[in-house]
Amino acid sequence: MQILDGKVVSQAIRDELKISVAQLVAEGRKIPHLAAVLVGNNGASETYVAAKVKACAEIGYKSTMVRLEEEITENKLLAVIEELNGDYEVDGILVQLPLPAHISDENVINAISPSKDVDGFHPVNIGRMVQGLPSFVPATPYGIMLLLEHYKVATKGMNAVVIGRSNIVGRPVSILLSNNSAPGNCTVTLCHSHTKNLESICLQADLIVAALGKPEFLVAEMVKEGAVVIDVGITRVNDTSKKSGFTLKGDVHFNSVAPKCSYITPVPGGVGPMTIAALMKNTFLACQQNS
Ligand code: NAD
């Protein structure tokens, strides 16, 4: 069993980007600039945005953190995005989800200029990704592909099972794994909360991507010997022994599943850091295309 180490691979990608930024500086060219919009005070969102801003600083990107109060109206938020769309200095815009219930995620995502949509959630980018055209690929699915690529996991011909069909993880992962590319060329089954016989479907899988948000859902009895397992889940579970009061759990019961796997991602230290690396790659690309 080999660990797919997202921390190490993410760092390697960020080190490469750092060198590329130094090159831009030496040539007097524009440096990538990410604007992160955070609405309200959701603890997990605060942590994610802080990690993204920190990664920008480490690589040498500019970043702007736009903090908005929980009560902001949708129209005011849309106006902020419009301003960022028109700001030549800003290459990439990300709006941290989830948004408060009174704001439509869809309206906000659709308002981001597709050329600055480094999260890859805009319908234009999703559509282009589905067609296999150059696009910003959603950061978590892109990070998973980069991880598989780094470890040269031979996915061609594999039966892949993706658990979870969200627009930000499960569905795009299923499309990328089915693409005629490497990694890719899998025969993909996309499972969700209405899937029957999930256990027997998983037992057929050479590769499983667990992205449902249910701590330790995937157990050894659902995994065949030698499978590749990618754990996307991150759930905060109460833990009084921790100073923070919680511990992070993935969707995979790591201790029982890992011994059966050829490759597996840990939580934390697997898909999470790769998401940030992928976002940084998208931001670099946006800067190249916009300047
Ligand atoms: P979501 O709630 O939008 O979607 C969950 C999906 O799982 C749904 O499609 C649902 O049909 C499916 N599902 C729920 N229960 C199921 C069951 N019992 N059997 C089969 N399918 C079931 O979640 P999401 O936004 O896609 O996130 C999923 C998980 O990934 C969460 O834990 C989230 O925190 C995590 N996540 C991690 C990263 C990262 O960078 N590592 C990024 C995004 C999301």
mmCIF file of C-alpha atoms and ligand atoms in Angstrom:
data_model
loop_
_atom_site.group_PDB
_atom_site.id
_atom_site.type_symbol
_atom_site.label_atom_id
_atom_site.label_comp_id
_atom_site.label_asym_id
_atom_site.label_seq_id
_atom_site.Cartn_x
_atom_site.Cartn_y
_atom_site.Cartn_z
ATOM 1 C CA MET A 1 0.000 0.000 0.000
ATOM 2 C CA GLN A 2 1.282 3.410 -0.921
ATOM 3 C CA ILE A 3 0.075 6.688 0.526
ATOM 4 C CA LEU A 4 -0.802 9.322 -2.058
ATOM 5 C CA ASP A 5 0.802 12.180 -0.171
ATOM 6 C CA GLY A 6 -1.035 15.365 -1.034
ATOM 7 C CA LYS A 7 1.155 17.465 1.225
ATOM 8 C CA VAL A 8 4.348 16.519 -0.588
ATOM 9 C CA VAL A 9 2.893 16.799 -4.100
ATOM 10 C CA SER A 10 1.144 20.076 -3.316
ATOM 11 C CA GLN A 11 4.417 21.501 -2.012
ATOM 12 C CA ALA A 12 6.254 20.387 -5.157
ATOM 13 C CA ILE A 13 3.645 22.133 -7.342
ATOM 14 C CA ARG A 14 3.825 25.290 -5.229
ATOM 15 C CA ASP A 15 7.639 25.257 -5.397
ATOM 16 C CA GLU A 16 7.434 25.103 -9.218
ATOM 17 C CA LEU A 17 4.969 27.996 -9.246
ATOM 18 C CA LYS A 18 7.275 29.991 -6.968
ATOM 19 C CA ILE A 19 10.050 29.638 -9.513
ATOM 20 C CA SER A 20 7.695 30.710 -12.307
ATOM 21 C CA VAL A 21 6.640 33.786 -10.320
ATOM 22 C CA ALA A 22 10.282 34.733 -9.691
ATOM 23 C CA GLN A 23 10.742 34.529 -13.456
ATOM 24 C CA LEU A 24 7.786 36.887 -14.011
ATOM 25 C CA VAL A 25 9.233 39.336 -11.481
ATOM 26 C CA ALA A 26 12.651 39.198 -13.189
ATOM 27 C CA GLU A 27 10.999 39.961 -16.523
ATOM 28 C CA GLY A 28 8.943 42.805 -15.021
ATOM 29 C CA ARG A 29 5.695 41.094 -15.935
ATOM 30 C CA LYS A 30 2.382 40.926 -14.116
ATOM 31 C CA ILE A 31 2.252 38.736 -10.997
ATOM 32 C CA PRO A 32 -0.831 36.542 -10.403
ATOM 33 C CA HIS A 33 -3.392 38.113 -8.083
ATOM 34 C CA LEU A 34 -6.167 36.140 -6.386
ATOM 35 C CA ALA A 35 -9.177 37.799 -4.779
ATOM 36 C CA ALA A 36 -10.909 35.641 -2.161
ATOM 37 C CA VAL A 37 -14.404 36.616 -1.071
ATOM 38 C CA LEU A 38 -15.549 35.391 2.337
ATOM 39 C CA VAL A 39 -19.112 36.031 3.495
ATOM 40 C CA GLY A 40 -19.908 35.600 7.193
ATOM 41 C CA ASN A 41 -17.969 33.805 9.904
ATOM 42 C CA ASN A 42 -18.151 30.097 9.098
ATOM 43 C CA GLY A 43 -15.198 28.531 10.949
ATOM 44 C CA ALA A 44 -14.309 25.973 8.262
ATOM 45 C CA SER A 45 -14.590 28.597 5.484
ATOM 46 C CA GLU A 46 -12.309 30.948 7.437
ATOM 47 C CA THR A 47 -9.709 28.161 7.670
ATOM 48 C CA TYR A 48 -9.932 27.316 3.952
ATOM 49 C CA VAL A 49 -9.648 30.930 2.817
ATOM 50 C CA ALA A 50 -6.743 31.577 5.215
ATOM 51 C CA ALA A 51 -4.907 28.559 3.754
ATOM 52 C CA LYS A 52 -5.446 29.861 0.207
ATOM 53 C CA VAL A 53 -4.240 33.366 1.072
ATOM 54 C CA LYS A 54 -1.213 31.870 2.841
ATOM 55 C CA ALA A 55 -0.384 29.752 -0.223
ATOM 56 C CA CYS A 56 -0.507 32.909 -2.394
ATOM 57 C CA ALA A 57 1.957 34.674 -0.083
ATOM 58 C CA GLU A 58 4.294 31.697 -0.035
ATOM 59 C CA ILE A 59 4.392 31.452 -3.845
ATOM 60 C CA GLY A 60 4.687 35.191 -4.349
ATOM 61 C CA TYR A 61 1.205 35.924 -5.705
ATOM 62 C CA LYS A 62 -0.709 38.994 -4.682
ATOM 63 C CA SER A 63 -3.931 38.304 -2.853
ATOM 64 C CA THR A 64 -6.880 40.324 -1.654
ATOM 65 C CA MET A 65 -9.215 39.071 1.012
ATOM 66 C CA VAL A 66 -12.688 40.573 0.707
ATOM 67 C CA ARG A 67 -14.569 40.025 3.966
ATOM 68 C CA LEU A 68 -18.286 40.664 3.920
ATOM 69 C CA GLU A 69 -20.801 40.441 6.721
ATOM 70 C CA GLU A 70 -23.242 37.527 6.903
ATOM 71 C CA GLU A 71 -26.219 39.878 6.327
ATOM 72 C CA ILE A 72 -24.960 41.306 3.016
ATOM 73 C CA THR A 73 -27.655 41.280 0.338
ATOM 74 C CA GLU A 74 -27.209 39.231 -2.806
ATOM 75 C CA ASN A 75 -27.254 42.404 -4.903
ATOM 76 C CA LYS A 76 -24.438 43.946 -2.888
ATOM 77 C CA LEU A 77 -22.380 40.766 -3.224
ATOM 78 C CA LEU A 78 -23.023 40.716 -6.973
ATOM 79 C CA ALA A 79 -21.816 44.336 -7.137
ATOM 80 C CA VAL A 80 -18.569 43.360 -5.360
ATOM 81 C CA ILE A 81 -18.015 40.594 -7.912
ATOM 82 C CA GLU A 82 -18.752 42.962 -10.783
ATOM 83 C CA GLU A 83 -16.084 45.295 -9.457
ATOM 84 C CA LEU A 84 -13.536 42.469 -9.197
ATOM 85 C CA ASN A 85 -14.451 41.321 -12.728
ATOM 86 C CA GLY A 86 -13.565 44.785 -14.010
ATOM 87 C CA ASP A 87 -10.347 45.151 -12.020
ATOM 88 C CA TYR A 88 -7.406 44.489 -14.319
ATOM 89 C CA GLU A 89 -5.165 43.889 -11.285
ATOM 90 C CA VAL A 90 -7.234 40.853 -10.229
ATOM 91 C CA ASP A 91 -6.671 37.630 -12.208
ATOM 92 C CA GLY A 92 -8.667 35.106 -10.206
ATOM 93 C CA ILE A 93 -11.822 35.392 -8.098
ATOM 94 C CA LEU A 94 -13.002 32.800 -5.644
ATOM 95 C CA VAL A 95 -16.104 33.028 -3.535
ATOM 96 C CA GLN A 96 -15.870 30.632 -0.616
ATOM 97 C CA LEU A 97 -18.900 28.354 -0.404
ATOM 98 C CA PRO A 98 -21.269 27.761 1.291
ATOM 99 C CA LEU A 99 -22.894 31.187 1.160
ATOM 100 C CA PRO A 100 -25.582 32.236 3.686
ATOM 101 C CA ALA A 101 -28.995 30.730 2.892
ATOM 102 C CA HIS A 102 -30.489 34.030 1.620
ATOM 103 C CA ILE A 103 -27.925 34.205 -1.218
ATOM 104 C CA SER A 104 -28.100 32.005 -4.300
ATOM 105 C CA ASP A 105 -24.801 30.165 -4.943
ATOM 106 C CA GLU A 106 -25.848 29.843 -8.567
ATOM 107 C CA ASN A 107 -26.400 33.574 -9.131
ATOM 108 C CA VAL A 108 -23.058 34.375 -7.521
ATOM 109 C CA ILE A 109 -21.087 31.748 -9.456
ATOM 110 C CA ASN A 110 -22.708 32.841 -12.713
ATOM 111 C CA ALA A 111 -21.689 36.448 -12.016
ATOM 112 C CA ILE A 112 -17.954 35.649 -11.932
ATOM 113 C CA SER A 113 -16.278 36.303 -15.257
ATOM 114 C CA PRO A 114 -15.414 32.872 -16.759
ATOM 115 C CA SER A 115 -11.895 34.188 -17.464
ATOM 116 C CA LYS A 116 -11.378 34.832 -13.710
ATOM 117 C CA ASP A 117 -13.289 31.782 -12.462
ATOM 118 C CA VAL A 118 -10.306 29.967 -10.934
ATOM 119 C CA ASP A 119 -12.613 27.663 -8.965
ATOM 120 C CA GLY A 120 -13.929 26.418 -12.313
ATOM 121 C CA PHE A 121 -17.580 26.457 -11.218
ATOM 122 C CA HIS A 122 -18.992 28.759 -13.913
ATOM 123 C CA PRO A 123 -21.218 26.948 -16.452
ATOM 124 C CA VAL A 124 -18.898 28.088 -19.259
ATOM 125 C CA ASN A 125 -15.919 26.385 -17.620
ATOM 126 C CA ILE A 126 -17.925 23.295 -16.667
ATOM 127 C CA GLY A 127 -19.239 23.052 -20.249
ATOM 128 C CA ARG A 128 -15.765 23.402 -21.714
ATOM 129 C CA MET A 129 -14.414 20.790 -19.286
ATOM 130 C CA VAL A 130 -17.163 18.354 -20.314
ATOM 131 C CA GLN A 131 -16.201 18.864 -23.950
ATOM 132 C CA GLY A 132 -12.525 18.332 -23.147
ATOM 133 C CA LEU A 133 -11.674 21.939 -24.122
ATOM 134 C CA PRO A 134 -9.151 24.103 -22.213
ATOM 135 C CA SER A 135 -10.893 25.471 -19.123
ATOM 136 C CA PHE A 136 -10.458 26.131 -15.438
ATOM 137 C CA VAL A 137 -11.082 22.722 -13.890
ATOM 138 C CA PRO A 138 -12.685 22.782 -10.409
ATOM 139 C CA ALA A 139 -9.860 22.781 -7.896
ATOM 140 C CA THR A 140 -10.623 19.617 -5.922
ATOM 141 C CA PRO A 141 -11.190 17.360 -8.975
ATOM 142 C CA TYR A 142 -8.156 18.937 -10.674
ATOM 143 C CA GLY A 143 -6.089 18.306 -7.521
ATOM 144 C CA ILE A 144 -7.147 14.637 -7.530
ATOM 145 C CA MET A 145 -6.067 14.298 -11.177
ATOM 146 C CA LEU A 146 -2.712 15.950 -10.409
ATOM 147 C CA LEU A 147 -2.170 13.524 -7.534
ATOM 148 C CA LEU A 148 -2.968 10.470 -9.699
ATOM 149 C CA GLU A 149 -0.699 11.873 -12.398
ATOM 150 C CA HIS A 150 2.177 12.476 -9.985
ATOM 151 C CA TYR A 151 2.111 8.893 -8.704
ATOM 152 C CA LYS A 152 1.605 7.575 -12.258
ATOM 153 C CA VAL A 153 -1.451 5.599 -11.175
ATOM 154 C CA ALA A 154 -2.377 3.585 -14.270
ATOM 155 C CA THR A 155 -6.096 4.418 -14.405
ATOM 156 C CA LYS A 156 -6.616 3.367 -18.041
ATOM 157 C CA GLY A 157 -9.357 0.732 -18.231
ATOM 158 C CA MET A 158 -10.119 0.855 -14.516
ATOM 159 C CA ASN A 159 -13.641 0.565 -13.160
ATOM 160 C CA ALA A 160 -13.992 3.765 -11.169
ATOM 161 C CA VAL A 161 -16.745 4.445 -8.655
ATOM 162 C CA VAL A 162 -17.379 8.003 -7.538
ATOM 163 C CA ILE A 163 -19.591 8.385 -4.451
ATOM 164 C CA GLY A 164 -21.259 11.808 -4.444
ATOM 165 C CA ARG A 165 -22.548 13.832 -7.393
ATOM 166 C CA SER A 166 -22.058 17.447 -6.304
ATOM 167 C CA ASN A 167 -21.174 20.006 -8.955
ATOM 168 C CA ILE A 168 -17.946 20.890 -7.176
ATOM 169 C CA VAL A 169 -16.527 17.406 -6.580
ATOM 170 C CA GLY A 170 -18.288 14.182 -7.558
ATOM 171 C CA ARG A 171 -19.738 15.076 -10.948
ATOM 172 C CA PRO A 172 -16.621 16.788 -12.355
ATOM 173 C CA VAL A 173 -14.398 13.976 -11.017
ATOM 174 C CA SER A 174 -16.590 11.447 -12.827
ATOM 175 C CA ILE A 175 -16.169 13.392 -16.085
ATOM 176 C CA LEU A 176 -12.398 13.801 -15.739
ATOM 177 C CA LEU A 177 -11.902 10.109 -14.952
ATOM 178 C CA SER A 178 -13.915 9.159 -18.032
ATOM 179 C CA ASN A 179 -11.960 11.474 -20.360
ATOM 180 C CA ASN A 180 -9.677 10.050 -23.016
ATOM 181 C CA SER A 181 -6.589 11.242 -21.144
ATOM 182 C CA ALA A 182 -4.034 10.163 -18.586
ATOM 183 C CA PRO A 183 -5.118 9.970 -15.856
ATOM 184 C CA GLY A 184 -8.543 9.038 -17.177
ATOM 185 C CA ASN A 185 -9.924 6.384 -19.513
ATOM 186 C CA CYS A 186 -11.874 4.815 -16.657
ATOM 187 C CA THR A 187 -15.303 3.249 -16.895
ATOM 188 C CA VAL A 188 -17.100 5.384 -14.356
ATOM 189 C CA THR A 189 -20.105 4.721 -12.145
ATOM 190 C CA LEU A 190 -21.411 7.827 -10.394
ATOM 191 C CA CYS A 191 -23.206 6.966 -7.150
ATOM 192 C CA HIS A 192 -25.388 9.128 -4.917
ATOM 193 C CA SER A 193 -27.835 8.997 -2.063
ATOM 194 C CA HIS A 194 -30.389 7.037 -4.151
ATOM 195 C CA THR A 195 -27.947 4.431 -5.422
ATOM 196 C CA LYS A 196 -28.995 0.847 -4.690
ATOM 197 C CA ASN A 197 -26.473 -1.831 -3.709
ATOM 198 C CA LEU A 198 -23.647 0.646 -3.213
ATOM 199 C CA GLU A 199 -21.565 -1.961 -1.421
ATOM 200 C CA SER A 200 -21.601 -4.402 -4.343
ATOM 201 C CA ILE A 201 -20.890 -1.575 -6.815
ATOM 202 C CA CYS A 202 -17.891 -0.478 -4.742
ATOM 203 C CA LEU A 203 -16.621 -4.062 -4.563
ATOM 204 C CA GLN A 204 -16.291 -4.014 -8.390
ATOM 205 C CA ALA A 205 -14.187 -0.859 -8.300
ATOM 206 C CA ASP A 206 -10.500 -0.580 -9.103
ATOM 207 C CA LEU A 207 -10.678 3.051 -8.038
ATOM 208 C CA ILE A 208 -13.057 4.662 -5.544
ATOM 209 C CA VAL A 209 -13.477 8.381 -4.980
ATOM 210 C CA ALA A 210 -15.412 8.971 -1.769
ATOM 211 C CA ALA A 211 -16.960 12.455 -1.806
ATOM 212 C CA LEU A 212 -20.163 12.273 0.200
ATOM 213 C CA GLY A 213 -19.326 14.022 3.461
ATOM 214 C CA LYS A 214 -20.143 11.104 5.780
ATOM 215 C CA PRO A 215 -17.279 10.383 8.189
ATOM 216 C CA GLU A 216 -15.704 6.926 7.789
ATOM 217 C CA PHE A 217 -18.524 5.770 5.497
ATOM 218 C CA LEU A 218 -16.374 3.586 3.250
ATOM 219 C CA VAL A 219 -15.326 0.519 5.213
ATOM 220 C CA ALA A 220 -13.114 -2.452 4.350
ATOM 221 C CA GLU A 221 -16.088 -4.670 3.403
ATOM 222 C CA MET A 222 -16.840 -2.294 0.492
ATOM 223 C CA VAL A 223 -13.349 -2.306 -0.996
ATOM 224 C CA LYS A 224 -11.679 -4.974 -3.106
ATOM 225 C CA GLU A 225 -8.042 -5.978 -2.663
ATOM 226 C CA GLY A 226 -5.662 -3.697 -4.542
ATOM 227 C CA ALA A 227 -8.113 -0.838 -5.102
ATOM 228 C CA VAL A 228 -7.064 2.810 -5.292
ATOM 229 C CA VAL A 229 -9.005 4.907 -2.772
ATOM 230 C CA ILE A 230 -9.294 8.689 -2.868
ATOM 231 C CA ASP A 231 -10.869 10.255 0.210
ATOM 232 C CA VAL A 232 -12.301 13.703 -0.459
ATOM 233 C CA GLY A 233 -14.376 14.022 2.703
ATOM 234 C CA ILE A 234 -13.574 16.515 5.414
ATOM 235 C CA THR A 235 -15.992 16.616 8.327
ATOM 236 C CA ARG A 236 -15.406 18.274 11.665
ATOM 237 C CA VAL A 237 -16.312 15.732 14.335
ATOM 238 C CA ASN A 238 -16.548 16.793 17.998
ATOM 239 C CA ASP A 239 -13.472 15.773 19.946
ATOM 240 C CA THR A 240 -13.071 17.104 23.463
ATOM 241 C CA SER A 241 -9.472 15.837 23.633
ATOM 242 C CA LYS A 242 -8.494 18.436 21.000
ATOM 243 C CA LYS A 243 -7.872 22.089 21.828
ATOM 244 C CA SER A 244 -10.000 23.087 18.837
ATOM 245 C CA GLY A 245 -12.836 20.851 20.094
ATOM 246 C CA PHE A 246 -12.981 18.870 16.849
ATOM 247 C CA THR A 247 -11.069 16.421 14.746
ATOM 248 C CA LEU A 248 -11.156 16.121 10.939
ATOM 249 C CA LYS A 249 -12.555 12.897 9.509
ATOM 250 C CA GLY A 250 -12.545 11.688 5.956
ATOM 251 C CA ASP A 251 -15.230 9.615 4.239
ATOM 252 C CA VAL A 252 -13.036 6.513 4.443
ATOM 253 C CA HIS A 253 -12.413 4.334 7.495
ATOM 254 C CA PHE A 254 -8.690 4.599 6.901
ATOM 255 C CA ASN A 255 -7.428 1.983 9.362
ATOM 256 C CA SER A 256 -9.532 -0.849 7.962
ATOM 257 C CA VAL A 257 -9.443 0.178 4.281
ATOM 258 C CA ALA A 258 -5.763 1.124 3.864
ATOM 259 C CA PRO A 259 -4.336 -2.429 4.217
ATOM 260 C CA LYS A 260 -6.442 -3.543 1.208
ATOM 261 C CA CYS A 261 -5.409 -0.687 -1.078
ATOM 262 C CA SER A 262 -2.695 -0.276 -3.675
ATOM 263 C CA TYR A 263 -2.901 3.493 -3.097
ATOM 264 C CA ILE A 264 -4.863 5.606 -0.643
ATOM 265 C CA THR A 265 -5.065 9.278 0.335
ATOM 266 C CA PRO A 266 -4.979 10.207 4.025
ATOM 267 C CA VAL A 267 -7.159 12.836 5.727
ATOM 268 C CA PRO A 268 -5.735 15.292 6.448
ATOM 269 C CA GLY A 269 -2.819 15.531 4.027
ATOM 270 C CA GLY A 270 -4.382 14.050 0.902
ATOM 271 C CA VAL A 271 -6.906 15.807 -1.323
ATOM 272 C CA GLY A 272 -7.092 18.977 0.845
ATOM 273 C CA PRO A 273 -3.601 20.314 0.063
ATOM 274 C CA MET A 274 -4.014 19.277 -3.588
ATOM 275 C CA THR A 275 -7.107 21.479 -3.843
ATOM 276 C CA ILE A 276 -4.983 24.474 -2.896
ATOM 277 C CA ALA A 277 -2.212 23.523 -5.325
ATOM 278 C CA ALA A 278 -4.767 23.202 -8.132
ATOM 279 C CA LEU A 279 -6.271 26.586 -7.280
ATOM 280 C CA MET A 280 -2.793 28.112 -7.419
ATOM 281 C CA LYS A 281 -2.204 26.533 -10.846
ATOM 282 C CA ASN A 282 -5.529 27.902 -12.101
ATOM 283 C CA THR A 283 -4.633 31.374 -10.796
ATOM 284 C CA PHE A 284 -1.306 31.289 -12.643
ATOM 285 C CA LEU A 285 -3.114 30.267 -15.828
ATOM 286 C CA ALA A 286 -5.663 33.081 -15.383
ATOM 287 C CA CYS A 287 -2.846 35.599 -15.068
ATOM 288 C CA GLN A 288 -1.155 34.283 -18.210
ATOM 289 C CA GLN A 289 -4.423 34.487 -20.149
ATOM 290 C CA ASN A 290 -5.496 37.873 -18.831
ATOM 291 C CA SER A 291 -2.234 39.781 -19.152
HETATM 292 P P1 NAD B 1 -22.429 17.602 -1.048
HETATM 293 O O1 NAD B 1 -23.140 17.503 0.262
HETATM 294 O O2 NAD B 1 -22.722 18.732 -1.960
HETATM 295 O O3 NAD B 1 -22.703 16.264 -1.863
HETATM 296 C C1 NAD B 1 -22.687 15.010 -1.251
HETATM 297 C C2 NAD B 1 -23.075 13.972 -2.263
HETATM 298 O O4 NAD B 1 -22.998 12.709 -1.640
HETATM 299 C C3 NAD B 1 -24.488 14.125 -2.823
HETATM 300 O O5 NAD B 1 -24.427 14.035 -4.223
HETATM 301 C C4 NAD B 1 -25.255 12.935 -2.243
HETATM 302 O O6 NAD B 1 -26.172 12.388 -3.174
HETATM 303 C C5 NAD B 1 -24.136 11.946 -1.950
HETATM 304 N N1 NAD B 1 -24.461 11.104 -0.808
HETATM 305 C C6 NAD B 1 -24.847 11.493 0.422
HETATM 306 N N2 NAD B 1 -25.071 10.418 1.196
HETATM 307 C C7 NAD B 1 -24.822 9.330 0.445
HETATM 308 C C8 NAD B 1 -24.864 7.936 0.674
HETATM 309 N N3 NAD B 1 -25.224 7.435 1.871
HETATM 310 N N4 NAD B 1 -24.521 7.112 -0.325
HETATM 311 C C9 NAD B 1 -24.154 7.592 -1.532
HETATM 312 N N5 NAD B 1 -24.075 8.905 -1.806
HETATM 313 C C10 NAD B 1 -24.416 9.764 -0.843
HETATM 314 O O7 NAD B 1 -20.887 17.496 -0.684
HETATM 315 P P2 NAD B 1 -19.576 18.019 -1.461
HETATM 316 O O8 NAD B 1 -19.551 19.496 -1.457
HETATM 317 O O9 NAD B 1 -19.417 17.293 -2.755
HETATM 318 O O10 NAD B 1 -18.456 17.514 -0.436
HETATM 319 C C11 NAD B 1 -18.314 16.152 -0.096
HETATM 320 C C12 NAD B 1 -17.261 16.033 0.982
HETATM 321 O O11 NAD B 1 -16.016 16.482 0.458
HETATM 322 C C13 NAD B 1 -17.515 16.896 2.227
HETATM 323 O O12 NAD B 1 -17.007 16.212 3.367
HETATM 324 C C14 NAD B 1 -16.686 18.133 1.976
HETATM 325 O O13 NAD B 1 -16.283 18.787 3.169
HETATM 326 C C15 NAD B 1 -15.503 17.522 1.273
HETATM 327 N N6 NAD B 1 -14.755 18.442 0.404
HETATM 328 C C16 NAD B 1 -13.410 18.406 0.507
HETATM 329 C C17 NAD B 1 -12.644 19.200 -0.294
HETATM 330 C C18 NAD B 1 -11.160 19.127 -0.184
HETATM 331 O O14 NAD B 1 -10.463 20.029 -0.596
HETATM 332 N N7 NAD B 1 -10.617 18.022 0.356
HETATM 333 C C19 NAD B 1 -13.234 20.066 -1.211
HETATM 334 C C20 NAD B 1 -14.623 20.072 -1.327
HETATM 335 C C21 NAD B 1 -15.385 19.234 -0.507
#
